[in-house]
Coordinates of C-alpha atoms in Angstrom, one line a residue:
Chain A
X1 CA 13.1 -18.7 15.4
X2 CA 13.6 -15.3 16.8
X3 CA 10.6 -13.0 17.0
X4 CA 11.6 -9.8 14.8
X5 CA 10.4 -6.7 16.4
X6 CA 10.0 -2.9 14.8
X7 CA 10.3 -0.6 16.8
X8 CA 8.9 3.2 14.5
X9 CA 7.2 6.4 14.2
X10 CA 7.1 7.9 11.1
X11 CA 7.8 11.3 13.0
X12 CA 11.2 12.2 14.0
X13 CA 12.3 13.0 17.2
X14 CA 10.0 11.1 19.0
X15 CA 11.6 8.5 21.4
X16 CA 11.9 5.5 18.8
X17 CA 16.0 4.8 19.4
X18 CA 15.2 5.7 23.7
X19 CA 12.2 2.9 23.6
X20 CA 15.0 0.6 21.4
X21 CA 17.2 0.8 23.3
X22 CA 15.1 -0.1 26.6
X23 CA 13.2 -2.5 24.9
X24 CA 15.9 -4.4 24.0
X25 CA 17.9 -4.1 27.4
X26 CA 14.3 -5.2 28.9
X27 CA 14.2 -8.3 27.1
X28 CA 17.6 -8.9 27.8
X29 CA 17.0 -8.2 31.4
X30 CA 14.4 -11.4 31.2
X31 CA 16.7 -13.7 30.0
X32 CA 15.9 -13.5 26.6
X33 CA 18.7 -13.7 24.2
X34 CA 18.5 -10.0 22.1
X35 CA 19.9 -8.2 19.4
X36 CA 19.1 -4.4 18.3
X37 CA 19.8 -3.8 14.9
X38 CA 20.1 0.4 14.1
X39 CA 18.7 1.1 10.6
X40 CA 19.6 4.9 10.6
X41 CA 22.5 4.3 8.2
X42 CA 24.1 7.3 7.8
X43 CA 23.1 9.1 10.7
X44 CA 23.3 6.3 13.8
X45 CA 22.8 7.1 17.5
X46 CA 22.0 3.5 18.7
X47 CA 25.5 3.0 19.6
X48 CA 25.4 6.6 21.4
X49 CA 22.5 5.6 23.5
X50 CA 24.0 1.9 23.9
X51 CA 27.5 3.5 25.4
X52 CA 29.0 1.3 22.4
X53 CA 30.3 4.3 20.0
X54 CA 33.8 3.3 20.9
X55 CA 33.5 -0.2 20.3
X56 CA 32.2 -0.1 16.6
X57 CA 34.7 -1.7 14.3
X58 CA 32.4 -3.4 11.6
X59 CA 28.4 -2.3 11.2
X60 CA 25.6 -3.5 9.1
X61 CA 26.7 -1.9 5.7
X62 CA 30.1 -4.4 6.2
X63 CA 28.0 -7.0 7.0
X64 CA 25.7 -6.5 3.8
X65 CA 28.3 -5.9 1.7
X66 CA 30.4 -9.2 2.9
X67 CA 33.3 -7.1 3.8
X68 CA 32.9 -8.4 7.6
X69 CA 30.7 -11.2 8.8
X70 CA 27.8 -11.0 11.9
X71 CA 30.0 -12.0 14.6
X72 CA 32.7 -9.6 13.8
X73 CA 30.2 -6.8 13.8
X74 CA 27.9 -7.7 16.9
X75 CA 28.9 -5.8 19.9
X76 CA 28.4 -7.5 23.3
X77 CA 26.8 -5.0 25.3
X78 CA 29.0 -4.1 28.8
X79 CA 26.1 -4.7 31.3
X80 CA 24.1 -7.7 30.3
X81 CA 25.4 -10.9 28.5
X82 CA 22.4 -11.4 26.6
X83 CA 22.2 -8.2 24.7
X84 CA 24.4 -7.3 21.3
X85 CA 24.4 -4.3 19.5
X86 CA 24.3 -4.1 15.5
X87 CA 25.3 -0.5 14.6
X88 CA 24.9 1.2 11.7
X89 CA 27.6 2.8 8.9
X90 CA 28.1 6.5 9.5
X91 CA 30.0 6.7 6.5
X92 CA 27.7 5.3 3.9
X93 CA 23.7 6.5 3.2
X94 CA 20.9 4.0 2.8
X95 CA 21.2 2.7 -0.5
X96 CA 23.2 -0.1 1.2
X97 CA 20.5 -1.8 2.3
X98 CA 19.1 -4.6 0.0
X99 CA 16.1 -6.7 0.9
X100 CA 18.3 -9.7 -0.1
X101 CA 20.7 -8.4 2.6
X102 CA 18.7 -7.2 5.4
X103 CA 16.7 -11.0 4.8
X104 CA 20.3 -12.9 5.3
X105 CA 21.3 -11.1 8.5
X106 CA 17.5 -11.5 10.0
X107 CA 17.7 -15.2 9.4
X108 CA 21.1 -15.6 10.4
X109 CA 20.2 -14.2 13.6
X110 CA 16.9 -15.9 13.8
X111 CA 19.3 -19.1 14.5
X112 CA 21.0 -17.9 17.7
X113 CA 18.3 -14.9 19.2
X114 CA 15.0 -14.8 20.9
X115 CA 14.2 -11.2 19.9
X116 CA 15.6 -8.7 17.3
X117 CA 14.3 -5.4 17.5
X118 CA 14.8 -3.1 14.9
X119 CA 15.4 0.4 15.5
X120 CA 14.0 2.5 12.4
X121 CA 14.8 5.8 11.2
X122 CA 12.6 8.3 10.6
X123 CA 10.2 9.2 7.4
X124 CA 8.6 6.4 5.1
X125 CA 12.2 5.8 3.0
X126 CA 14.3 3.0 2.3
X127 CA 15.9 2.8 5.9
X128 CA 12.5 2.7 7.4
X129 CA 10.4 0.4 4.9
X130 CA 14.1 -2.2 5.7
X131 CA 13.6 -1.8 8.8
X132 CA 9.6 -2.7 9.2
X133 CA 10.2 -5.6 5.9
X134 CA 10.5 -8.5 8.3
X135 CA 9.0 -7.4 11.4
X136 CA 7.1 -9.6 12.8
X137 CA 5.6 -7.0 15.1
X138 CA 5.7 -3.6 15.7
X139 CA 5.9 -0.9 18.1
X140 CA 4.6 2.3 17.2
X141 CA 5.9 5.6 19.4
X142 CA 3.6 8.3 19.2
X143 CA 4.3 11.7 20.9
X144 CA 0.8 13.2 22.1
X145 CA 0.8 15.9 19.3
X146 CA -0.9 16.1 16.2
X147 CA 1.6 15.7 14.1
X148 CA 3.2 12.4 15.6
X149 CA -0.2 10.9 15.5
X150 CA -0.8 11.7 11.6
X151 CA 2.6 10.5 10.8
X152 CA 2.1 7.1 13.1
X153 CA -1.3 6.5 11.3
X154 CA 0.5 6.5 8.0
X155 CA 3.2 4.3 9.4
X156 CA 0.6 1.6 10.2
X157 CA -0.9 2.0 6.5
X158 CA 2.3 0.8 5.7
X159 CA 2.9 -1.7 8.3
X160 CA -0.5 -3.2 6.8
X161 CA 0.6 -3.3 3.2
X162 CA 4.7 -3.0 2.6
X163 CA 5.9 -5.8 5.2
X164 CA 6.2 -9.5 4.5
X165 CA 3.5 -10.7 6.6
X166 CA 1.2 -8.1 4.9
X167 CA 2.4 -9.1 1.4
X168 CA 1.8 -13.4 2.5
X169 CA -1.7 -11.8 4.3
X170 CA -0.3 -12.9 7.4
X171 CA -1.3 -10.5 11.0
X172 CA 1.5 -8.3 12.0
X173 CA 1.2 -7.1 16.3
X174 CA 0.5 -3.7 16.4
X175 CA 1.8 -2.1 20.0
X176 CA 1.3 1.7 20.8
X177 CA 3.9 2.9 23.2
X178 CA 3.3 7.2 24.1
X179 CA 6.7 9.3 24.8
X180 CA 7.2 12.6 26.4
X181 CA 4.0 12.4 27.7
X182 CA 3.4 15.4 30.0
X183 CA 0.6 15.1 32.9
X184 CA 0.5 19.1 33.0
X185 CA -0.1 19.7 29.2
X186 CA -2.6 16.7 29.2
X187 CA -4.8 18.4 31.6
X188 CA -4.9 21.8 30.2
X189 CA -5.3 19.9 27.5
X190 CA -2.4 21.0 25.2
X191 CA -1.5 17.6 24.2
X192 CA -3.7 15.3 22.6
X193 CA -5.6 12.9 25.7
X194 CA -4.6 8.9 25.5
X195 CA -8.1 8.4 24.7
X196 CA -8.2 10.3 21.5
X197 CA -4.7 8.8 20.6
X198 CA -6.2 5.3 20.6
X199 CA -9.4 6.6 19.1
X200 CA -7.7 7.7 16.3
X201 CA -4.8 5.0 15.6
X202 CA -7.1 2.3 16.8
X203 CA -4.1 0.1 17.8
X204 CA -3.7 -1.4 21.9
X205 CA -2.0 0.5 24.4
X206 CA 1.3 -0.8 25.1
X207 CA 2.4 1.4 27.8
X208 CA 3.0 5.5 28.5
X209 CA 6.5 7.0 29.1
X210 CA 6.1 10.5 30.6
X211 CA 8.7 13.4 30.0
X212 CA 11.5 12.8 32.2
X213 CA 14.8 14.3 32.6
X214 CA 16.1 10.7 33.0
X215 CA 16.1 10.2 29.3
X216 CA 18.2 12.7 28.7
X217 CA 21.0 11.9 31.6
X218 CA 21.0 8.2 30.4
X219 CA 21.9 8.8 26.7
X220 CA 24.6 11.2 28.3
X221 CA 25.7 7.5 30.2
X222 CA 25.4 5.5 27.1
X223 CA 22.9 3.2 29.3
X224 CA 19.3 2.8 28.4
X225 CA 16.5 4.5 30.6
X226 CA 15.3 1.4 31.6
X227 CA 18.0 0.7 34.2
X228 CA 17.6 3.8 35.9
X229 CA 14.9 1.7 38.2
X230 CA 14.1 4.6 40.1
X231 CA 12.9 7.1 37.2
X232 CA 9.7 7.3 36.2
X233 CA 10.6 7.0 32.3
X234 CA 12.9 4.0 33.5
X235 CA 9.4 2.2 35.5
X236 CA 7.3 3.0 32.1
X237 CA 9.4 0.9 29.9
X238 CA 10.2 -1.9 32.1
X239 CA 6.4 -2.1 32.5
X240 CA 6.0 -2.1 29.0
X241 CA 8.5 -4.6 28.2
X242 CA 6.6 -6.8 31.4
X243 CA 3.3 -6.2 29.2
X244 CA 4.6 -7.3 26.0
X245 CA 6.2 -10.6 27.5
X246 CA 2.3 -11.4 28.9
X247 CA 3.8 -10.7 32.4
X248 CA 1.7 -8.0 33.3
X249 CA -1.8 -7.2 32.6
X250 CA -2.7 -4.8 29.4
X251 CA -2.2 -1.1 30.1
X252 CA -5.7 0.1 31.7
X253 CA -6.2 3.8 30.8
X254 CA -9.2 4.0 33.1
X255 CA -6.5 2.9 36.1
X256 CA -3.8 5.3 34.8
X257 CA -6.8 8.5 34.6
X258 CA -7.3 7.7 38.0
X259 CA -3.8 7.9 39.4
X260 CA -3.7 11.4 37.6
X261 CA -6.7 12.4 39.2
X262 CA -5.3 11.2 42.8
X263 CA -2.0 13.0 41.5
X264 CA -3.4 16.4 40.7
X265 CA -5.5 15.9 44.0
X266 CA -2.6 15.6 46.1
X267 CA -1.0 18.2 44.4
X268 CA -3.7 21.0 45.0
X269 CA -3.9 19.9 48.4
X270 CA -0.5 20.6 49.1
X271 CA -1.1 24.4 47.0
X272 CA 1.9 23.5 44.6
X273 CA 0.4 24.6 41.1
X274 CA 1.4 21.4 38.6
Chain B
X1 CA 16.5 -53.5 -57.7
X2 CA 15.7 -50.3 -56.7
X3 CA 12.6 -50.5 -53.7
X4 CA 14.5 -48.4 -52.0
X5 CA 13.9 -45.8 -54.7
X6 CA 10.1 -46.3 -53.8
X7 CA 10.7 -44.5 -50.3
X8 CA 13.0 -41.7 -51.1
X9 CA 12.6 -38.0 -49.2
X10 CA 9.3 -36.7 -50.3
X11 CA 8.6 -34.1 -53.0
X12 CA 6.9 -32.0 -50.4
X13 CA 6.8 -31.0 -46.6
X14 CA 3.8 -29.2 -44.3
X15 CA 5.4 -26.6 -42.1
X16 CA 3.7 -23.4 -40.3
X17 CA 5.3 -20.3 -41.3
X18 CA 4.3 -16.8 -40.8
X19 CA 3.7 -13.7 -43.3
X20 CA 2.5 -10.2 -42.3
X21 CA -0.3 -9.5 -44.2
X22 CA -2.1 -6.3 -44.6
X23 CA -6.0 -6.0 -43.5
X24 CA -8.3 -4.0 -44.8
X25 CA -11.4 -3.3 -42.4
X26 CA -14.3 -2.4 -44.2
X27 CA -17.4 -0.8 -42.7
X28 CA -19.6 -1.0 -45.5
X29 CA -20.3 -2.5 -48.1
X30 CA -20.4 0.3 -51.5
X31 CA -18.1 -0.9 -54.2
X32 CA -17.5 2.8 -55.6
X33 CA -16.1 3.9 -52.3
X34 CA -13.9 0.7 -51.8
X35 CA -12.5 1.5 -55.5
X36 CA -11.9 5.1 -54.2
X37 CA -9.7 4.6 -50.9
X38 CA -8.2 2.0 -52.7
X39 CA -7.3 4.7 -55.5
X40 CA -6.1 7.2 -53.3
X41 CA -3.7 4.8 -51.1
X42 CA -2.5 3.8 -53.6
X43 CA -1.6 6.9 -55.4
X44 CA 1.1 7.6 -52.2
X45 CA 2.4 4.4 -52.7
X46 CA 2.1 2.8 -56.1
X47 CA 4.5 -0.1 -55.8
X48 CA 3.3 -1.3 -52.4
X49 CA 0.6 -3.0 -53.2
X50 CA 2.2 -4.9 -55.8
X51 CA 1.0 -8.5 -56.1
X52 CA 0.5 -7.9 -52.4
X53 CA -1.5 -10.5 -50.5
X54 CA -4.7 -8.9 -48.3
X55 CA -7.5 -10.2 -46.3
X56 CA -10.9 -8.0 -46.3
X57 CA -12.1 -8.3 -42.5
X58 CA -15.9 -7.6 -42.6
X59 CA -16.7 -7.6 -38.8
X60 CA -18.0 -4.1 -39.2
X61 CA -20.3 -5.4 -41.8
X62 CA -23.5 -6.1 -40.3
X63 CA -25.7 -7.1 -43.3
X64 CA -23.1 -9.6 -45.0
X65 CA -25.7 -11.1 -47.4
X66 CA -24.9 -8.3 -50.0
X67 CA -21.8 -8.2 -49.8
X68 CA -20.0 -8.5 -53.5
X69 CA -17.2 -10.9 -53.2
X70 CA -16.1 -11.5 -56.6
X71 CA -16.1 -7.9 -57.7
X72 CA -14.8 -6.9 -54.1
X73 CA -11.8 -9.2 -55.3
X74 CA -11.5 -8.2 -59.1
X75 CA -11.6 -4.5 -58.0
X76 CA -8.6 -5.0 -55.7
X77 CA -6.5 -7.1 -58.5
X78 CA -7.0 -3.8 -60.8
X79 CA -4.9 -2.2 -58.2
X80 CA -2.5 -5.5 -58.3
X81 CA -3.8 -6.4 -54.6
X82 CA -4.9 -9.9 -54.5
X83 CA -7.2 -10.9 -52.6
X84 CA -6.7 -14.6 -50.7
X85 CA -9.0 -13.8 -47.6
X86 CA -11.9 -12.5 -45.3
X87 CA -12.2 -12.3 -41.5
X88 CA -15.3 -12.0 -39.8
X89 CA -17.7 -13.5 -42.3
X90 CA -21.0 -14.7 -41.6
X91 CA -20.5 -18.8 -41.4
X92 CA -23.5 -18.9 -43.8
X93 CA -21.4 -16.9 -46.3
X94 CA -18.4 -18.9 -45.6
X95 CA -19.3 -20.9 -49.6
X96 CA -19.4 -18.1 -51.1
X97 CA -15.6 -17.1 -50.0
X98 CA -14.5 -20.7 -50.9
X99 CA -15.8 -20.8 -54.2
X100 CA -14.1 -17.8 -55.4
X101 CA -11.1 -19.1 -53.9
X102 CA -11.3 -16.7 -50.8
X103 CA -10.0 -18.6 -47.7
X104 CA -11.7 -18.0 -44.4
X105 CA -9.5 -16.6 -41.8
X106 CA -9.4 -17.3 -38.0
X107 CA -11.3 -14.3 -36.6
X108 CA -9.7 -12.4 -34.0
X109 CA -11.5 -9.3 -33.9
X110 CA -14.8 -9.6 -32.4
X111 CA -17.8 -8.8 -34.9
X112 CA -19.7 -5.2 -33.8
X113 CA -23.0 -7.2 -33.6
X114 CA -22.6 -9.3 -30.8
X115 CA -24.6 -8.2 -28.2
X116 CA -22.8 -7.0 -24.8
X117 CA -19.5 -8.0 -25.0
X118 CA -19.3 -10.4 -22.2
X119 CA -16.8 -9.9 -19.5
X120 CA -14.6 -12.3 -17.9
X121 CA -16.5 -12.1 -14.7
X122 CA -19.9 -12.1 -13.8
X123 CA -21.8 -8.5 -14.3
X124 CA -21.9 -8.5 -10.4
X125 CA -18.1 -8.6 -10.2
X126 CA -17.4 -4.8 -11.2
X127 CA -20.5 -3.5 -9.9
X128 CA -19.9 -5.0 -6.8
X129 CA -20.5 -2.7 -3.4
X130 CA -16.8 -2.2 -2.2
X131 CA -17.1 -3.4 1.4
X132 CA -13.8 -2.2 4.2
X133 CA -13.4 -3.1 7.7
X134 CA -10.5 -1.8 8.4
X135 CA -9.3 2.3 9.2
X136 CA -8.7 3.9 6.2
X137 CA -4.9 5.3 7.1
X138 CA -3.4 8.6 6.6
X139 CA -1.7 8.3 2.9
X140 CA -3.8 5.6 1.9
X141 CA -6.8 5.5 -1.2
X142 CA -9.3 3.7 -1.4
X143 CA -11.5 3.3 -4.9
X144 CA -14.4 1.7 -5.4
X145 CA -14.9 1.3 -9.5
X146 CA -18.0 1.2 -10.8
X147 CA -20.2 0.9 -7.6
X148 CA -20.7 2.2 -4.4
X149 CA -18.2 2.0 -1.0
X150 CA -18.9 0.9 2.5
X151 CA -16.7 1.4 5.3
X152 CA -16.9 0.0 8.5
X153 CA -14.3 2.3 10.5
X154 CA -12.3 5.4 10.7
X155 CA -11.9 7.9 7.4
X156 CA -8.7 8.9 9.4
X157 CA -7.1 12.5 8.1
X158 CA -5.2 12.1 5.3
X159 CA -6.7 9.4 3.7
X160 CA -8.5 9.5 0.9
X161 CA -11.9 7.3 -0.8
X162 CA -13.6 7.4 -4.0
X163 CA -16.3 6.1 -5.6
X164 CA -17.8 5.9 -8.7
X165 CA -21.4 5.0 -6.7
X166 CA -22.3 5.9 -2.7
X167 CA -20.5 6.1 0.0
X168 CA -21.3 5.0 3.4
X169 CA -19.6 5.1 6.5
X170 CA -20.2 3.3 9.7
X171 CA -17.6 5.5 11.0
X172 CA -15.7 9.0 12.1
X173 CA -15.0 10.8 8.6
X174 CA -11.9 12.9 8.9
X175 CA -10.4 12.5 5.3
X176 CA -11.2 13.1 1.7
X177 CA -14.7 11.4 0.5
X178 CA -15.8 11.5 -3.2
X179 CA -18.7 10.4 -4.5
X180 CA -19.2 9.7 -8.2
X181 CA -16.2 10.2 -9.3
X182 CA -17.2 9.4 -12.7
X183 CA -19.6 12.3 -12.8
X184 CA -22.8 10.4 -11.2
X185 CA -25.2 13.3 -9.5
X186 CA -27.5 10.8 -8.3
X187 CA -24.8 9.2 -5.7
X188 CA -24.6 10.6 -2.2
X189 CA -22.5 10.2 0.8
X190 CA -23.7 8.7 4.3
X191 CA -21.7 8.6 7.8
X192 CA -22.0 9.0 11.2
X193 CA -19.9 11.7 12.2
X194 CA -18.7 14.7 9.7
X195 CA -15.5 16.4 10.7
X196 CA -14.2 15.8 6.7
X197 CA -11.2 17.5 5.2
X198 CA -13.3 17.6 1.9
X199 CA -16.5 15.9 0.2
X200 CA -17.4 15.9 -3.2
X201 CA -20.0 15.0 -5.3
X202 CA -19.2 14.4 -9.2
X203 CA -16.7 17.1 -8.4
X204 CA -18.8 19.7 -6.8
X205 CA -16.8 19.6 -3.4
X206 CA -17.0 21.6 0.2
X207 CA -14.2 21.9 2.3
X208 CA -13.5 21.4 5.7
X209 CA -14.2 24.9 7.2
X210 CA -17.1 25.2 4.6
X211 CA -19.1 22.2 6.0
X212 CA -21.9 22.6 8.5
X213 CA -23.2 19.9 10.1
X214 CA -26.8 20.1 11.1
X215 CA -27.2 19.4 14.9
X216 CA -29.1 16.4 16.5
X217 CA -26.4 13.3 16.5
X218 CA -29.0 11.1 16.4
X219 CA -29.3 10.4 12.8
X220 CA -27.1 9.4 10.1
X221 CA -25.5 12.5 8.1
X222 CA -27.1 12.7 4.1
X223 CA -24.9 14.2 1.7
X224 CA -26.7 15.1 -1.9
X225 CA -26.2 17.0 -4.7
X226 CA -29.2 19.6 -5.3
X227 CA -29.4 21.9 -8.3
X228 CA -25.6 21.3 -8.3
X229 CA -24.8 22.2 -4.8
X230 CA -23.9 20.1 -1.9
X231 CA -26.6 19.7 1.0
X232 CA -25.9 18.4 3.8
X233 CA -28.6 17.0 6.2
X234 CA -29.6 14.3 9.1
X235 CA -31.5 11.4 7.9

């Protein structure tokens, strides 16, 4: 049985098809046999970020609508044998997703994967309650802005009341992973401090991925992040995905405050103004 | 010969059927008045009441003792009604309604003199104290009917919690908290921390930049209602 994750925001714009995207080559990269399913129908960039755009011949509306079955539509992905990507229709809006239909393809996946992690659009609609339905846990991106924060609280309202598990009164995994996270702002303190984000959400600390220039030049490669082993976005998520799989201990903000500190330190001692 | 004859189909059968049959409620018990509405309904429509068959329900009646059956019943065949049964009748009237050819009928209105309807739960189900654990999300409302609220985390901004009784919360408050909502003045709000988007007391309300918090975070925060207006002070 495959473990069905959701990866959302609520917010737009925030980093949830970037962490996908990693997430998913992560768990691939363990030897874990993935599948990342994009639920923006309509207006898909998985397959951008993937480097798959050119290799999309049936997506998940075909699939739904039996014009095309699973394996016609699952692209292998070119760097790692364990990873397929499920794109999304371009051409069609999200009306096309059915519970009925979006149950079949999980379980017919759940035979064959270890993980499928479902990339959500963004708002409370159709595309995004499909996407969270059958999660069996979720990963909430929060930027650290008020905004993103009020929106990810009302995503876990609905996490806690609109998903399967909720409606059986099973426990759903709640993860919080923070994007664009910017050590300068922090300090001055023009965006929200890791300790009020958890204060106010109230959910674990998955990891924190800090603005880097890397995201940008990866989607331009059509690779995730988390390859480029050398950025410091690409580090973030492959610690997060170590954290998730219980290989590395839970994120330690007290640890991480500290390194900032010494950061900051080093920084001043050199006089370079951060 | 013919035994056979002997068990031949019967001359009669018993089977349920069902007729629509018109009510008339009484609420008391004066015969001129009956003979009055009776008069006047019947002026709009004459024929309806034809021969028509009507049961008298009497669950408004409380003193049933007096009531006048047999004229009750040759006052509505003047106006061609005929009257074949009574709802709601006192068991120790029940004779009476039988021996002038009255049936009884199955009561499914409840009489007005039973005391305090009973409810399908216990009295301490609705009145309960409405007891959360769990952060009280952006989007989400919470309502406690009929009694007071407890809540044992975050009001987080943009949620929103009512109650007909108290509130109480173990907890930051950064939402919407109302207190009874049903118009109670008596009920009051408690928490921790204030940094509320609005409070309200049977609808007298502050907002958020109208609230002032009285120092010295070592006490619980009171909210009350006073001549009207909201006060806000530490326990």
């Amino acid at each position: 049985m495959a473990k069905v994750i959701v990866v959302t925001s609520g917010k737009g714009g925030v980093g949830k098809t970037t962490t996908s995207a990693s997430i998913a080559m992560g768990l691939a990269m363990h030897h874990k046999k993935t599948v990342v399913i994009d639920f923006d129908i309509g207006l898909r960039n998985l397959d951008l970020i993937m480097g798959c755009e050119r290799r999309v011949v049936y997506d998940i509306a075909n699939v739904i609508r039996e014009e095309a079955n699973l394996n016609q539509a699952l692209i292998r992905d070119k760097n790692n044998v364990n990873l397929y990507i499920l794109a999304a229709s371009q051409t069609r809006d999200k009306e096309v997703l059915t519970k009925e239909g979006v149950g079949k393809i999980i379980n017919e996946l759940s035979e064959t994967f270890d993980y499928i992690v479902c990339d959500s659009p963004a708002g409370i609609e159709k595309g995004a309650m499909m996407a969270m339905y059958y999660a069996d846990a979720a990963v909430i991106v929060t930027n650290p802005e008020v905004s993103s924060v009020r929106d990810s609280d009302r995503i876990l309202g609905m996490l806690s009341s609109k998903t399967q598990r909720a409606e059986a009164g099973e426990n759903l995994e709640e993860h919080l992973i923070i994007t664009r996270y910017s050590e300068k702002r922090a300090s001055t303190g023009e965006m929200l401090a890791l300790e009020d984000i958890k204060e106010l959400l109230g959910v674990a600390l998955l990891g924190v991925v800090p603005e880097s220039d890397s995201v940008l030049n990866a989607s331009n490669a059509g690779t995730p992040v988390i390859t480029e082993e050398k950025s410091a976005a690409g580090k973030a998520y492959m610690e997060i995905v170590e954290r998730f799989l219980g290989k590395r201990p839970a994120f330690d903000e007290a640890n991480f405050n500290k390194k900032r500190g010494l950061f900051k330190r080093l920084f001043k001692k050199e006089g370079v103004t951060s | 010969m013919s035994e056979s004859s002997k068990d031949a189909s019967p001359s009669l059968a018993f089977k349920a059927d069902f007729f629509p049959l018109t009510v008339i409620r009484l609420t008391d018990i004066s015969l001129p008045k009956l003979k009055k509405m009776v008069k006047s309904t019947l002026k709009d429509a004459p024929n309806y009441f034809s021969n028509a068959p009507i049961v008298v329900d009497v669950n408004d009646i409380e003193t049933q003792e007096q009531l006048p059956l047999s004229k009750m019943k040759i006052i509505l065949k003047e106006s061609g009604m005929i009257l074949i049964g009574i709802r709601g009748l006192n068991p120790a009237m029940h004779q009476d309604a039988i021996d002038l050819d009255i049936a009884v009928m199955k009561n499914t209105r409840p009489p007005k003199s039973e005391p305090a309807r009973q409810a399908s739960k216990p009295t301490t189900g609705s009145n309960k104290t409405k007891i959360i654990t769990k952060p009280i999300r952006a989007g989400s409302q919470v309502y406690a009917k009929g009694g007071d609220l407890v809540i044992l985390a975050a009001v987080n901004a943009g949620a929103e919690c009512f109650a007909d009784g108290n509130i109480h919360v173990y907890g930051p408050v950064r939402g919407k908290v109302l207190a009874g909502a049903t118009g109670d003045k008596t009920a009051r709000i408690f928490c921790e921390s204030l940094d509320a988007e609005l409070v309200s007391i049977a609808g007298q309300y502050l907002i958020h930049e109208q609230i002032v918090v009285p120092d010295n975070a070592k006490s619980m925060i009171q909210i009350s209602l006073i001549d009207d207006k909201l006060s806000i002070k530490r326990t």
